[in-house]
Amino acid sequence: AQSVTQPDIHITVSEGASLELRCNYSYGATPYLFWYVQSPGQGLQLLLKYFSGDTLVQGIKGFEAEFKRSQSSFNLRKPSVHWSDAAEYFCAVGRFRGGSNYKLTFGKGTLLTVNP
Amino acid sequence: EAGVAQSPRYKIIEKRQSVAFWCNPISGHATLYWYQQILGQGPKLLIQFQNNGVVDDSQLPKDRFSAERLKGVDSTLKIQPAKLEDSAVYLCASSLPSSGANVLTFGAGSRLTVL
């Protein structure tokens, strides 16, 4: 069965600083990988996804993530954090199960606090 | 396009009472998911529908939870009787089947508090 580990429960950065959120996955085949963001009281919004091809993926809001198969990682990065980036971030792995269906398994999330 | 609609946004009930949540997916999205998100945890899949058929309900506590998707559009998730541990946000998501993988779009969620 697939699983996702987000080692950092809570991260605090200063506005303008760089950010890296860690994600490690466990899955036997080539995974589908996702990062979602959740603001308070809101649903999950997709930041970016990796299905295949280039291992450096660009997303919305200036975020990017790099798939490293050898490390089973899919870390999220942003060069300069804005106060509006404060939210909870979830990494997810998708297990393909035929047709157009796959099952998403989420990590427990990393809460990002941005100091002015 | 309109997003995934869910109601109610908030519900407070006492244990052993029943509750129902409604979801209207994005038009044309054949696949619908219900996730449970307990505070401090990531969302957990409860049930997945493809049109009006169930694809996966392996993590649905069937003794108290039920879900249906009549006519392959709207869906209702019911809990009866509720337990304290059912306090969570219930997220509905939908996706558009394609020849390959597809992306889930989530609603804002329904927050349940069981007292």
Coordinates of N, CA and C in Angstrom, one line a residue:
Chain A
A1 N 0.8 -1.2 0.0 CA 0.0 0.0 0.0 C 0.9 1.2 0.0
Q2 N 0.4 2.3 -0.6 CA 1.2 3.5 -0.7 C 1.0 4.3 0.6
S3 N 2.1 5.1 0.9 CA 2.0 6.0 2.1 C 2.8 7.2 1.8
V4 N 2.6 8.3 2.6 CA 3.2 9.6 2.4 C 3.7 10.0 3.8
T5 N 4.9 10.5 3.9 CA 5.4 11.1 5.1 C 5.8 12.5 4.9
Q6 N 5.3 13.4 5.7 CA 5.7 14.8 5.7 C 6.4 15.0 7.1
P7 N 7.7 15.0 7.1 CA 8.4 15.0 8.4 C 8.2 16.2 9.3
D8 N 7.9 17.3 8.7 CA 7.7 18.6 9.4 C 6.2 18.9 9.7
I9 N 5.8 18.9 10.9 CA 4.4 19.2 11.3 C 4.2 20.7 11.1
H10 N 5.2 21.6 11.5 CA 5.0 23.0 11.5 C 6.3 23.7 11.1
I11 N 6.3 24.6 10.2 CA 7.5 25.3 9.8 C 7.1 26.8 9.8
T12 N 8.1 27.6 10.4 CA 7.9 29.1 10.4 C 9.1 29.7 9.6
V13 N 8.7 30.6 8.7 CA 9.7 31.3 7.9 C 9.4 32.8 7.9
S14 N 10.4 33.5 7.6 CA 10.1 35.0 7.5 C 9.7 35.3 6.0
E15 N 8.9 36.3 5.9 CA 8.5 36.8 4.6 C 9.7 37.1 3.8
G16 N 9.8 36.6 2.5 CA 10.9 36.9 1.6 C 11.9 35.8 1.7
A17 N 11.9 34.9 2.7 CA 12.8 33.8 2.8 C 12.4 32.7 1.9
S18 N 13.4 31.8 1.6 CA 13.1 30.6 0.8 C 12.4 29.5 1.6
L19 N 11.7 28.6 0.9 CA 10.9 27.6 1.6 C 11.2 26.2 1.0
E20 N 11.3 25.2 1.8 CA 11.3 23.9 1.3 C 10.5 23.0 2.2
L21 N 9.5 22.3 1.7 CA 8.6 21.4 2.5 C 8.9 20.0 2.0
R22 N 9.2 19.1 2.9 CA 9.6 17.8 2.6 C 8.5 16.8 2.5
C23 N 8.7 15.9 1.6 CA 7.7 14.8 1.3 C 8.4 13.6 0.9
N24 N 8.1 12.5 1.6 CA 8.7 11.2 1.2 C 7.5 10.2 1.0
Y25 N 7.6 9.4 0.0 CA 6.5 8.5 -0.3 C 7.0 7.1 -0.4
S26 N 6.0 6.2 -0.2 CA 6.3 4.8 -0.4 C 5.3 4.2 -1.4
Y27 N 5.8 3.7 -2.5 CA 4.9 3.1 -3.5 C 5.8 2.3 -4.4
G28 N 5.3 1.1 -4.8 CA 6.0 0.2 -5.6 C 6.3 0.5 -7.0
A29 N 5.4 1.3 -7.6 CA 5.6 1.6 -9.0 C 5.8 3.1 -9.2
T30 N 5.8 3.6 -10.4 CA 6.0 5.0 -10.7 C 4.7 5.7 -10.1
P31 N 4.9 6.6 -9.2 CA 3.8 7.3 -8.6 C 3.3 8.5 -9.3
Y32 N 2.0 8.8 -9.1 CA 1.5 10.1 -9.4 C 1.7 10.9 -8.1
L33 N 2.2 12.1 -8.1 CA 2.5 12.9 -6.9 C 1.9 14.3 -7.0
F34 N 1.4 14.8 -5.9 CA 0.7 16.0 -5.9 C 1.1 16.8 -4.6
W35 N 1.0 18.1 -4.7 CA 1.0 19.0 -3.6 C -0.3 19.8 -3.6
Y36 N -1.0 19.8 -2.5 CA -2.2 20.6 -2.3 C -2.0 21.6 -1.2
V37 N -2.7 22.7 -1.2 CA -2.6 23.7 -0.2 C -4.0 23.9 0.4
Q38 N -4.1 24.1 1.7 CA -5.4 24.3 2.3 C -5.4 25.5 3.2
S39 N -6.1 26.6 2.9 CA -6.2 27.7 3.8 C -7.3 27.5 4.8
P40 N -7.3 28.2 5.9 CA -8.3 27.9 7.0 C -9.7 28.0 6.4
G41 N -10.5 27.0 6.7 CA -11.9 27.0 6.3 C -12.1 26.7 4.8
Q42 N -11.1 26.4 4.1 CA -11.2 26.2 2.7 C -10.9 24.7 2.3
G43 N -11.3 24.4 1.1 CA -11.0 23.1 0.6 C -9.5 23.0 0.1
L44 N -9.1 21.9 -0.4 CA -7.8 21.8 -0.9 C -7.6 22.3 -2.3
Q45 N -6.6 23.0 -2.6 CA -6.3 23.6 -3.9 C -5.0 22.9 -4.4
L46 N -5.1 22.5 -5.7 CA -3.9 21.8 -6.3 C -2.8 22.9 -6.6
L47 N -1.6 22.6 -6.1 CA -0.5 23.5 -6.4 C 0.3 23.0 -7.6
L48 N 0.5 21.7 -7.7 CA 1.2 21.1 -8.8 C 1.1 19.6 -8.7
K49 N 1.5 19.0 -9.8 CA 1.4 17.5 -9.9 C 2.6 17.0 -10.8
Y50 N 2.9 15.8 -10.5 CA 3.9 15.0 -11.3 C 3.3 13.7 -11.7
F51 N 3.2 13.5 -13.1 CA 2.8 12.3 -13.6 C 3.9 11.5 -14.3
S52 N 4.7 12.2 -15.1 CA 5.8 11.6 -15.8 C 6.6 12.8 -16.4
G53 N 7.8 12.4 -17.0 CA 8.5 13.4 -17.7 C 9.5 14.2 -16.9
D54 N 9.6 15.5 -17.1 CA 10.6 16.3 -16.4 C 10.3 16.2 -14.9
T55 N 11.4 16.0 -14.2 CA 11.2 15.7 -12.7 C 11.1 17.0 -12.0
L56 N 11.3 18.2 -12.6 CA 11.1 19.5 -11.9 C 9.8 20.0 -12.4
V57 N 8.9 20.2 -11.5 CA 7.5 20.6 -11.9 C 7.2 22.0 -11.4
Q58 N 6.7 22.8 -12.3 CA 6.3 24.1 -11.9 C 4.8 24.1 -11.6
G59 N 4.4 24.9 -10.6 CA 3.1 25.0 -10.2 C 2.6 26.4 -10.1
I60 N 1.4 26.6 -9.5 CA 0.9 27.9 -9.3 C 1.5 28.7 -8.2
K61 N 1.4 30.0 -8.1 CA 1.8 30.8 -7.0 C 3.3 30.8 -6.8
G62 N 4.1 30.4 -7.9 CA 5.5 30.4 -7.8 C 6.2 29.2 -7.2
F63 N 5.4 28.2 -6.9 CA 5.9 26.9 -6.3 C 6.4 26.0 -7.4
E64 N 7.4 25.2 -6.9 CA 7.9 24.1 -7.8 C 8.2 22.9 -6.9
A65 N 8.3 21.8 -7.5 CA 8.7 20.6 -6.7 C 9.6 19.7 -7.6
E66 N 10.4 18.9 -7.0 CA 11.3 18.0 -7.7 C 11.1 16.6 -7.3
F67 N 10.9 15.7 -8.3 CA 10.7 14.3 -8.0 C 12.1 13.7 -8.1
K68 N 12.5 13.0 -7.0 CA 13.7 12.3 -6.9 C 13.4 10.8 -6.6
R69 N 13.5 10.0 -7.6 CA 13.1 8.6 -7.5 C 14.0 7.9 -6.5
S70 N 15.3 8.2 -6.6 CA 16.3 7.5 -5.7 C 16.1 7.8 -4.2
Q71 N 15.5 8.9 -3.9 CA 15.2 9.3 -2.6 C 13.8 9.2 -2.2
S72 N 12.9 8.7 -3.1 CA 11.5 8.6 -2.9 C 11.0 9.9 -2.3
S73 N 11.4 11.0 -2.9 CA 11.0 12.3 -2.4 C 10.3 13.2 -3.4
F74 N 9.6 14.1 -3.0 CA 8.9 15.1 -3.8 C 8.7 16.4 -3.0
N75 N 9.9 17.1 -2.8 CA 9.9 18.3 -2.0 C 9.4 19.5 -2.7
L76 N 8.7 20.3 -2.0 CA 8.1 21.5 -2.5 C 9.0 22.7 -2.2
R77 N 9.2 23.6 -3.1 CA 10.0 24.8 -2.9 C 9.4 26.0 -3.4
K78 N 9.8 27.1 -2.8 CA 9.5 28.5 -3.2 C 10.6 29.4 -2.9
P79 N 11.1 30.2 -3.8 CA 12.3 31.0 -3.6 C 12.1 32.1 -2.6
S80 N 10.9 32.7 -2.6 CA 10.6 33.8 -1.7 C 9.2 33.8 -1.3
V81 N 9.0 33.6 0.0 CA 7.6 33.3 0.6 C 6.9 34.7 0.8
H82 N 5.6 34.7 0.6 CA 4.8 35.8 0.8 C 3.9 35.5 2.0
W83 N 3.4 36.5 2.7 CA 2.6 36.3 3.8 C 1.3 35.5 3.5
S84 N 0.8 35.7 2.3 CA -0.4 34.9 1.8 C -0.1 33.4 1.6
D85 N 1.1 33.0 1.7 CA 1.4 31.6 1.6 C 1.2 30.8 2.9
A86 N 0.9 31.5 4.0 CA 0.6 30.8 5.2 C -0.6 30.0 5.1
A87 N -0.5 28.7 5.3 CA -1.5 27.7 5.1 C -1.0 26.3 5.5
E88 N -1.8 25.3 5.2 CA -1.4 23.9 5.5 C -1.1 23.3 4.1
Y89 N 0.0 22.6 4.0 CA 0.4 22.0 2.7 C 0.4 20.5 2.9
F90 N -0.3 19.8 1.9 CA -0.4 18.4 1.9 C 0.2 17.8 0.6
C91 N 1.1 16.8 0.9 CA 1.6 16.0 -0.2 C 0.8 14.8 -0.4
A92 N 0.6 14.3 -1.6 CA -0.2 13.1 -1.8 C 0.4 12.2 -2.9
V93 N 0.2 10.9 -2.8 CA 0.6 10.0 -3.8 C -0.6 9.3 -4.4
G94 N -0.7 9.1 -5.7 CA -1.8 8.5 -6.3 C -1.4 7.1 -6.8
R95 N -2.2 6.1 -6.5 CA -2.0 4.7 -7.0 C -3.0 4.5 -8.1
F96 N -2.4 4.2 -9.3 CA -3.3 4.1 -10.5 C -3.9 2.7 -10.4
R97 N -5.2 2.6 -10.7 CA -5.9 1.3 -10.6 C -6.8 1.0 -11.8
G98 N -6.3 1.5 -12.9 CA -7.0 1.1 -14.2 C -8.0 2.1 -14.6
G99 N -8.2 2.2 -15.9 CA -9.1 3.1 -16.5 C -8.6 4.5 -16.2
S100 N -9.4 5.4 -15.7 CA -9.0 6.7 -15.3 C -9.0 6.9 -13.8
N101 N -9.0 5.8 -13.1 CA -9.1 5.9 -11.6 C -7.8 5.7 -10.9
Y102 N -7.6 6.5 -9.9 CA -6.5 6.3 -9.0 C -6.9 6.7 -7.6
K103 N -6.2 6.2 -6.6 CA -6.5 6.4 -5.3 C -5.4 7.4 -4.7
L104 N -5.9 8.5 -4.1 CA -5.0 9.4 -3.5 C -4.8 9.1 -2.0
T105 N -3.5 9.1 -1.6 CA -3.2 8.9 -0.2 C -2.4 10.2 0.2
F106 N -2.9 10.9 1.3 CA -2.3 12.1 1.7 C -1.4 11.9 2.9
G107 N -0.4 12.8 3.0 CA 0.4 12.9 4.2 C -0.4 13.7 5.3
K108 N 0.2 13.9 6.4 CA -0.5 14.5 7.5 C -0.5 16.0 7.4
G109 N 0.3 16.6 6.5 CA 0.3 18.0 6.3 C 1.5 18.7 7.0
T110 N 1.9 19.8 6.5 CA 2.8 20.7 7.1 C 2.2 22.1 7.2
L111 N 2.1 22.6 8.4 CA 1.5 24.0 8.6 C 2.6 25.0 8.5
L112 N 2.4 25.9 7.6 CA 3.4 27.0 7.3 C 2.9 28.3 8.0
T113 N 3.8 28.8 8.8 CA 3.6 30.2 9.4 C 4.6 31.1 8.8
V114 N 4.1 32.3 8.4 CA 5.0 33.3 7.8 C 5.1 34.5 8.7
N115 N 6.3 34.8 9.1 CA 6.5 36.0 10.0 C 6.8 37.2 9.1
P116 N 6.2 38.4 9.5 CA 6.5 39.6 8.7 C 7.9 40.1 8.8
Chain B
E1 N -15.6 27.8 -14.6 CA -16.6 26.8 -14.3 C -16.9 26.8 -12.8
A2 N -18.2 26.5 -12.4 CA -18.5 26.4 -11.0 C -17.7 25.3 -10.3
G3 N -17.4 25.5 -9.0 CA -16.7 24.5 -8.3 C -17.6 23.4 -7.7
V4 N -17.0 22.6 -6.8 CA -17.7 21.6 -6.2 C -18.5 22.2 -5.0
A5 N -19.8 22.0 -5.0 CA -20.6 22.6 -3.9 C -20.9 21.6 -2.8
Q6 N -20.8 22.1 -1.6 CA -21.1 21.2 -0.4 C -22.0 22.0 0.5
S7 N -22.9 21.2 1.2 CA -23.7 21.8 2.3 C -24.0 20.7 3.3
P8 N -24.3 21.1 4.5 CA -24.0 22.4 5.1 C -22.5 22.6 5.3
R9 N -22.1 23.8 5.5 CA -20.7 24.1 5.8 C -20.3 23.7 7.2
Y10 N -21.3 23.8 8.1 CA -21.0 23.5 9.5 C -22.3 22.8 10.1
K11 N -22.0 21.8 11.0 CA -23.1 21.1 11.6 C -22.6 20.6 13.0
I12 N -23.4 20.9 14.0 CA -23.1 20.4 15.4 C -24.3 19.5 15.8
I13 N -23.9 18.3 16.2 CA -24.9 17.3 16.7 C -24.4 16.7 17.9
E14 N -25.3 16.0 18.6 CA -25.0 15.2 19.7 C -24.7 13.7 19.3
K15 N -23.9 13.1 20.0 CA -23.6 11.7 19.7 C -24.9 10.9 19.6
R16 N -24.9 9.9 18.7 CA -26.0 9.0 18.5 C -27.1 9.7 17.6
Q17 N -26.9 11.0 17.3 CA -27.8 11.6 16.3 C -27.3 11.3 14.9
S18 N -28.1 11.6 13.9 CA -27.8 11.4 12.5 C -27.5 12.7 11.8
V19 N -26.8 12.6 10.7 CA -26.4 13.8 9.9 C -26.2 13.4 8.5
A20 N -26.5 14.3 7.6 CA -26.3 14.1 6.2 C -25.6 15.3 5.5
F21 N -24.7 15.0 4.6 CA -24.0 16.0 3.9 C -24.3 15.8 2.4
W22 N -24.3 16.9 1.7 CA -24.7 16.9 0.3 C -23.5 17.4 -0.5
C23 N -23.3 16.9 -1.7 CA -22.3 17.3 -2.6 C -22.8 17.4 -4.0
N24 N -22.5 18.5 -4.7 CA -22.8 18.6 -6.1 C -21.5 18.8 -6.8
P25 N -21.1 17.9 -7.6 CA -19.7 18.0 -8.3 C -19.8 18.9 -9.5
I26 N -18.6 19.2 -10.0 CA -18.5 20.0 -11.2 C -19.2 19.3 -12.4
S27 N -19.9 20.0 -13.1 CA -20.7 19.5 -14.2 C -19.9 18.6 -15.2
G28 N -20.3 17.4 -15.4 CA -19.6 16.5 -16.3 C -18.5 15.7 -15.7
H29 N -18.3 15.9 -14.4 CA -17.3 15.1 -13.7 C -18.0 13.8 -13.2
A30 N -17.5 12.7 -13.8 CA -18.1 11.4 -13.5 C -17.7 10.8 -12.2
T31 N -16.5 11.1 -11.8 CA -15.9 10.5 -10.6 C -16.1 11.4 -9.4
L32 N -16.6 10.9 -8.3 CA -16.9 11.7 -7.1 C -16.3 11.0 -5.9
Y33 N -15.7 11.7 -5.0 CA -15.0 11.2 -3.8 C -15.5 11.9 -2.6
W34 N -15.6 11.1 -1.5 CA -15.8 11.7 -0.2 C -14.6 11.3 0.7
Y35 N -14.0 12.4 1.3 CA -12.9 12.2 2.2 C -13.2 12.7 3.6
Q36 N -12.6 12.1 4.5 CA -12.8 12.5 5.9 C -11.4 13.1 6.4
Q37 N -11.4 14.3 6.9 CA -10.2 15.0 7.4 C -10.4 15.3 8.9
I38 N -9.7 14.5 9.7 CA -9.7 14.7 11.1 C -8.7 15.8 11.5
L39 N -8.9 16.6 12.4 CA -8.0 17.7 12.8 C -6.6 17.1 13.0
G40 N -5.6 17.7 12.3 CA -4.2 17.3 12.5 C -3.8 16.2 11.6
Q41 N -4.7 15.8 10.7 CA -4.4 14.7 9.8 C -4.7 15.0 8.4
G42 N -4.2 14.3 7.4 CA -4.5 14.5 6.0 C -5.8 13.8 5.7
P43 N -6.4 14.2 4.6 CA -7.7 13.6 4.2 C -7.6 12.1 4.0
K44 N -8.6 11.4 4.4 CA -8.7 9.9 4.2 C -9.9 9.6 3.3
L45 N -9.7 8.8 2.2 CA -10.8 8.5 1.3 C -11.8 7.6 2.0
L46 N -13.0 8.0 2.0 CA -14.1 7.2 2.5 C -14.7 6.3 1.4
I47 N -15.1 7.0 0.3 CA -15.8 6.3 -0.8 C -15.5 7.0 -2.1
Q48 N -15.5 6.3 -3.2 CA -15.3 6.8 -4.5 C -16.3 6.2 -5.4
F49 N -17.0 7.1 -6.1 CA -18.0 6.7 -7.1 C -17.5 7.0 -8.5
Q50 N -17.8 6.1 -9.4 CA -17.7 6.3 -10.9 C -19.1 6.3 -11.4
N51 N -19.6 7.5 -11.9 CA -21.0 7.7 -12.2 C -21.8 7.3 -10.9
N52 N -22.7 6.4 -11.0 CA -23.5 6.1 -9.8 C -23.0 4.7 -9.2
G53 N -21.9 4.2 -9.6 CA -21.4 2.9 -9.1 C -20.2 3.2 -8.1
V54 N -20.1 2.3 -7.1 CA -19.0 2.5 -6.1 C -17.8 1.8 -6.6
V55 N -16.7 2.6 -6.7 CA -15.4 2.0 -7.1 C -14.6 1.5 -5.9
D56 N -14.7 2.3 -4.8 CA -13.9 1.9 -3.6 C -14.6 2.4 -2.3
D57 N -15.0 1.5 -1.5 CA -15.6 1.9 -0.2 C -14.9 1.2 1.0
S58 N -13.7 0.8 0.7 CA -13.0 -0.1 1.7 C -12.7 0.6 3.0
Q59 N -12.7 1.9 3.1 CA -12.4 2.6 4.3 C -13.7 3.3 4.9
L60 N -14.8 2.9 4.4 CA -16.1 3.5 4.9 C -16.6 2.6 6.0
P61 N -16.8 3.2 7.2 CA -17.3 2.4 8.3 C -18.8 2.1 8.1
K62 N -19.1 1.0 7.5 CA -20.4 0.7 6.9 C -21.5 0.5 8.0
D63 N -21.0 0.3 9.2 CA -22.0 0.1 10.2 C -22.7 1.4 10.6
R64 N -22.1 2.6 10.2 CA -22.7 3.9 10.6 C -22.7 4.8 9.4
F65 N -21.9 4.6 8.4 CA -21.8 5.6 7.3 C -22.4 4.9 6.1
S66 N -23.1 5.8 5.3 CA -23.6 5.3 4.0 C -23.5 6.5 3.1
A67 N -23.4 6.2 1.8 CA -23.3 7.2 0.8 C -24.0 6.7 -0.5
E68 N -24.6 7.6 -1.2 CA -25.3 7.3 -2.4 C -25.1 8.4 -3.4
R69 N -25.2 8.0 -4.7 CA -25.0 9.0 -5.8 C -26.0 8.6 -6.8
L70 N -27.3 9.0 -6.6 CA -28.3 8.7 -7.5 C -28.2 9.5 -8.8
K71 N -28.4 8.8 -9.9 CA -28.4 9.5 -11.2 C -27.0 10.0 -11.6
G72 N -26.0 9.6 -10.8 CA -24.6 9.9 -11.2 C -24.2 11.3 -11.1
V73 N -24.9 12.1 -10.3 CA -24.6 13.5 -10.2 C -24.3 13.9 -8.8
D74 N -25.4 14.4 -8.1 CA -25.2 14.7 -6.7 C -25.0 13.5 -5.8
S75 N -24.4 13.7 -4.7 CA -24.2 12.6 -3.7 C -24.5 13.1 -2.3
T76 N -24.9 12.1 -1.5 CA -25.2 12.3 -0.1 C -24.4 11.4 0.8
L77 N -23.8 11.9 1.8 CA -23.1 11.1 2.8 C -23.8 11.2 4.1
K78 N -24.2 10.0 4.7 CA -25.0 10.0 5.9 C -24.2 9.3 7.0
I79 N -24.4 9.8 8.2 CA -23.8 9.1 9.4 C -24.9 8.9 10.4
Q80 N -25.1 7.7 10.8 CA -26.1 7.3 11.7 C -25.8 6.0 12.4
P81 N -25.6 6.0 13.7 CA -25.6 7.1 14.6 C -24.2 7.7 14.7
A82 N -24.0 9.0 15.0 CA -22.7 9.6 15.0 C -22.0 9.3 16.4
K83 N -20.7 9.2 16.3 CA -19.8 9.0 17.4 C -19.0 10.3 17.6
L84 N -18.4 10.4 18.7 CA -17.5 11.6 19.0 C -16.4 11.6 18.0
E85 N -15.8 10.4 17.7 CA -14.7 10.4 16.8 C -15.0 10.7 15.3
D86 N -16.3 10.9 15.0 CA -16.7 11.3 13.7 C -16.5 12.8 13.4
S87 N -16.2 13.6 14.5 CA -15.9 15.0 14.4 C -14.8 15.2 13.4
A88 N -15.0 15.9 12.3 CA -14.1 16.0 11.2 C -14.6 17.0 10.2
V89 N -13.8 17.2 9.2 CA -14.3 17.9 8.0 C -14.5 16.9 6.9
Y90 N -15.7 16.9 6.3 CA -16.0 15.9 5.2 C -15.8 16.7 3.9
L91 N -14.9 16.2 3.1 CA -14.6 16.9 1.8 C -15.1 16.1 0.7
C92 N -15.7 16.7 -0.2 CA -16.2 16.1 -1.5 C -15.2 16.6 -2.6
A93 N -14.9 15.7 -3.5 CA -14.1 16.1 -4.6 C -14.6 15.4 -5.9
S94 N -14.3 15.9 -7.0 CA -14.8 15.3 -8.3 C -13.6 15.4 -9.3
S95 N -13.7 14.5 -10.3 CA -12.7 14.6 -11.3 C -13.3 14.1 -12.6
L96 N -12.6 14.5 -13.7 CA -13.1 14.3 -15.1 C -12.3 13.1 -15.6
P97 N -12.9 12.0 -15.9 CA -12.2 10.9 -16.4 C -11.6 11.2 -17.8
S98 N -10.4 10.8 -18.0 CA -9.7 11.0 -19.3 C -9.0 9.7 -19.6
S99 N -8.2 9.7 -20.6 CA -7.4 8.5 -21.0 C -6.3 8.3 -20.0
G100 N -5.9 9.2 -19.2 CA -4.9 9.0 -18.3 C -5.3 9.5 -16.9
A101 N -4.4 9.9 -16.1 CA -4.8 10.3 -14.8 C -5.5 11.7 -14.8
N102 N -6.2 12.0 -13.8 CA -7.0 13.2 -13.8 C -6.8 13.8 -12.4
V103 N -7.1 15.1 -12.3 CA -6.9 15.8 -11.1 C -8.2 16.0 -10.3
L104 N -8.2 15.9 -9.0 CA -9.3 16.1 -8.2 C -9.5 17.5 -7.9
T105 N -10.8 18.0 -7.9 CA -11.1 19.3 -7.5 C -12.0 19.2 -6.2
F106 N -11.6 19.9 -5.2 CA -12.2 19.7 -3.9 C -13.2 20.8 -3.6
G107 N -14.3 20.5 -2.9 CA -15.1 21.5 -2.3 C -14.6 22.0 -1.0
A108 N -15.3 23.0 -0.5 CA -14.8 23.7 0.8 C -15.0 22.8 2.0
G109 N -15.8 21.8 1.9 CA -15.9 20.9 3.1 C -17.1 21.2 4.0
S110 N -17.5 20.2 4.7 CA -18.5 20.3 5.7 C -17.9 19.9 7.0
R111 N -17.9 20.8 8.0 CA -17.3 20.6 9.3 C -18.3 20.1 10.2
L112 N -18.1 18.9 10.8 CA -19.0 18.2 11.7 C -18.4 18.2 13.1
T113 N -19.2 18.7 14.1 CA -18.8 18.6 15.5 C -19.8 17.7 16.2
V114 N -19.3 16.6 16.8 CA -20.2 15.7 17.5 C -19.9 15.9 19.0
L115 N -21.0 16.3 19.8 CA -20.8 16.6 21.2 C -21.3 15.4 22.1

